[in-house]
């Protein structure tokens, strides 16, 4: 197996990306790692930081997609970028999965146009794990600002498969993010999706309000990418706010400092729980080959975990299941078409 | 001044509502309080709980709007409800403001149809204070699932006036909730609203992401009611999650328990901060007379604070400012029409 890593994109590129890729190569001796980037930059960075890159293959690229780039740059003026070349390699079978911490819009556009969606899937989405005691897969968390009930149903199916195969959850509970729990709540998007999910083979547990999300109300939470992005980032901000507050409380006086020392391990676990890097990255579900979006602020550990996640994704066979599901739905002449008339 | 309180609606009605109204009457001797509800139920509840209702006026009602009722029930089959009668009193000038902890949809519908919107305001919205160290007024937090750029501009203006007059903030900073900070982010709703807010007389600070909300990025945050509701409830859920986590940490061992005792006051303050009841209720901005939606789970203290808020609203003259603003905009033949062409 070969995993392709874009080492030029992300807030901490190239150093942390290179370090992460090297760590991943060490951790997975039966797996090959290709890092894509400017050869000279990579070699200089490795030398300056005394990192041995002998365990990874270097694939040269000639430009870098930055945050300001338009999404389509990856297939046009910057197709020779680390992201463009990495996706092209994935398309051509020169690797089984691709990891990038770069521009999300470009990654989705490039993955869709080069690697292509699974036949029958109308939109790929970003699936992000919300780091609660019971992890929640949020989909879509930002790729599709507007969606249809069919998209949400496909997100629910793909998210369920992911949680089943990667998190070993039997019949994952699917919830729809809404402004109330009653089936009449929301806009037509939500009420129609409610009916589709209810009538589907999925383990649908109904509408979920924002306040229930931290308490394990479901395993897969579907919504449009606008609301999902707001929820994801609010959860992230609240986590940070909370850790700052805890620090403030635990440094109040000598007694609290002593207390903090006595529960050092617990606090560390807590920090880890809210640390995005622990969860690797967010898979783009619906693309025909595994593409993992690592967090923009990924450090070496996060990159290593994103590679681990990519390997698990490849081994899981999720995409085969999704393909089969699409073929069956197609054979039945369209589940949604039937329901939506 | 007279404040009308619906004592039949809410999770803790009638007891906590009656107690709260009586507390409010004690706290505000220069203000009259009318409580609306089933006379017999009120008198029995007061007697059973040894509450003297001699300081408040009892206005009889003959039904109660429940959560399952359709919004329009308040002006149709249940116009003799505590909510319907209270709103009718407000409409007819038998009081200066109305407080209810009941069905939000019914309260908005009733307020809009009976008390009416301020001339020139196309939608009334629910303005909720998010309880951070720097309070943020979120509008709309659930009344209008779909909005136009004009609605959002009016929310921004009304929210600014509220924060200026009630929270004494000079030129409140207005932000738009979005999935990124760049002006190109979001759907047409967000990009158009961005331009309108930027060109307006308001102190617009740009697009705000969910993660910035807890850290005082703005004083007034505008968005559609669907996203606002999800954000509000997620914040509420995260607050609860956080307090549970803190409790878990501080009861880990004898040292942490000692530490918790040493910062008892700090923890109490923190609890208060996240306690919705401290902030009273959420005003419906855009209605011609002050209507305050108290939290469904309001206890006596929350009701007392909601009445205090109603009094501050009446005294503030916010509605006069909004009326004047609408008249001026009308005179200029419509600010938005000009911008939106």
GROMACS .gro file of C-alpha atoms in nm, chain B residues 2-9 34-37 59-65 70-76 78-117 124 282-294 310 319:
model
   82
  343UNK     CA    1  -4.742   4.815   3.420
  344UNK     CA    2  -4.580   4.485   3.321
  345UNK     CA    3  -4.803   4.191   3.222
  346UNK     CA    4  -4.682   3.841   3.314
  347UNK     CA    5  -4.825   3.516   3.171
  348UNK     CA    6  -4.813   3.281   3.473
  349UNK     CA    7  -4.966   2.973   3.303
  350UNK     CA    8  -4.692   2.903   3.045
  375UNK     CA    9  -5.052   4.212   3.626
  376UNK     CA   10  -5.042   3.834   3.625
  377UNK     CA   11  -5.260   3.656   3.370
  378UNK     CA   12  -5.389   3.307   3.441
  400UNK     CA   13  -5.626   3.901   3.525
  401UNK     CA   14  -5.831   3.589   3.454
  402UNK     CA   15  -5.768   3.370   3.150
  403UNK     CA   16  -5.955   3.058   3.041
  404UNK     CA   17  -5.711   2.834   2.854
  405UNK     CA   18  -5.336   2.777   2.815
  406UNK     CA   19  -5.118   2.759   2.507
  411UNK     CA   20  -4.998   2.552   1.657
  412UNK     CA   21  -4.863   2.907   1.659
  413UNK     CA   22  -5.189   3.059   1.537
  414UNK     CA   23  -5.394   2.902   1.818
  415UNK     CA   24  -5.314   3.214   2.023
  416UNK     CA   25  -5.528   3.431   1.794
  417UNK     CA   26  -5.788   3.165   1.711
  419UNK     CA   27  -5.714   2.989   2.232
  420UNK     CA   28  -5.741   3.365   2.221
  421UNK     CA   29  -5.873   3.341   2.578
  422UNK     CA   30  -5.542   3.186   2.689
  423UNK     CA   31  -5.304   3.358   2.932
  424UNK     CA   32  -5.078   3.438   2.638
  425UNK     CA   33  -5.360   3.558   2.414
  426UNK     CA   34  -5.515   3.779   2.681
  427UNK     CA   35  -5.177   3.917   2.789
  428UNK     CA   36  -5.091   4.014   2.432
  429UNK     CA   37  -5.437   4.167   2.382
  430UNK     CA   38  -5.385   4.378   2.698
  431UNK     CA   39  -5.050   4.494   2.563
  432UNK     CA   40  -5.210   4.582   2.230
  433UNK     CA   41  -5.483   4.784   2.402
  434UNK     CA   42  -5.242   4.978   2.621
  435UNK     CA   43  -5.333   4.807   2.948
  436UNK     CA   44  -4.966   4.751   3.014
  437UNK     CA   45  -4.629   4.859   2.874
  438UNK     CA   46  -4.462   4.517   2.829
  439UNK     CA   47  -4.544   4.145   2.831
  440UNK     CA   48  -4.342   3.853   2.968
  441UNK     CA   49  -4.412   3.487   2.881
  442UNK     CA   50  -4.219   3.160   2.916
  443UNK     CA   51  -4.455   2.984   2.675
  444UNK     CA   52  -4.452   2.842   2.320
  445UNK     CA   53  -4.210   3.060   2.120
  446UNK     CA   54  -4.389   3.018   1.788
  447UNK     CA   55  -4.722   3.121   1.939
  448UNK     CA   56  -4.564   3.418   2.117
  449UNK     CA   57  -4.411   3.548   1.795
  450UNK     CA   58  -4.728   3.490   1.594
  451UNK     CA   59  -4.944   3.650   1.862
  452UNK     CA   60  -4.710   3.946   1.910
  453UNK     CA   61  -4.692   4.003   1.534
  454UNK     CA   62  -5.067   3.974   1.472
  455UNK     CA   63  -5.197   4.148   1.784
  456UNK     CA   64  -4.929   4.392   1.900
  457UNK     CA   65  -4.792   4.434   1.543
  458UNK     CA   66  -4.446   4.503   1.415
  465UNK     CA   67  -3.943   4.054   1.420
  623UNK     CA   68  -3.497   3.714   2.507
  624UNK     CA   69  -3.669   4.025   2.371
  625UNK     CA   70  -3.864   3.998   2.046
  626UNK     CA   71  -3.711   4.292   1.862
  627UNK     CA   72  -3.922   4.456   1.594
  628UNK     CA   73  -4.256   4.432   1.779
  629UNK     CA   74  -4.411   4.774   1.852
  630UNK     CA   75  -4.417   4.712   2.228
  631UNK     CA   76  -4.170   4.514   2.444
  632UNK     CA   77  -4.240   4.139   2.452
  633UNK     CA   78  -3.993   3.925   2.647
  634UNK     CA   79  -3.965   3.550   2.590
  635UNK     CA   80  -3.850   3.398   2.919
  651UNK     CA   81  -3.895   4.440   3.042
  660UNK     CA   82  -3.855   5.124   2.000
   0.00000   0.00000   0.00000
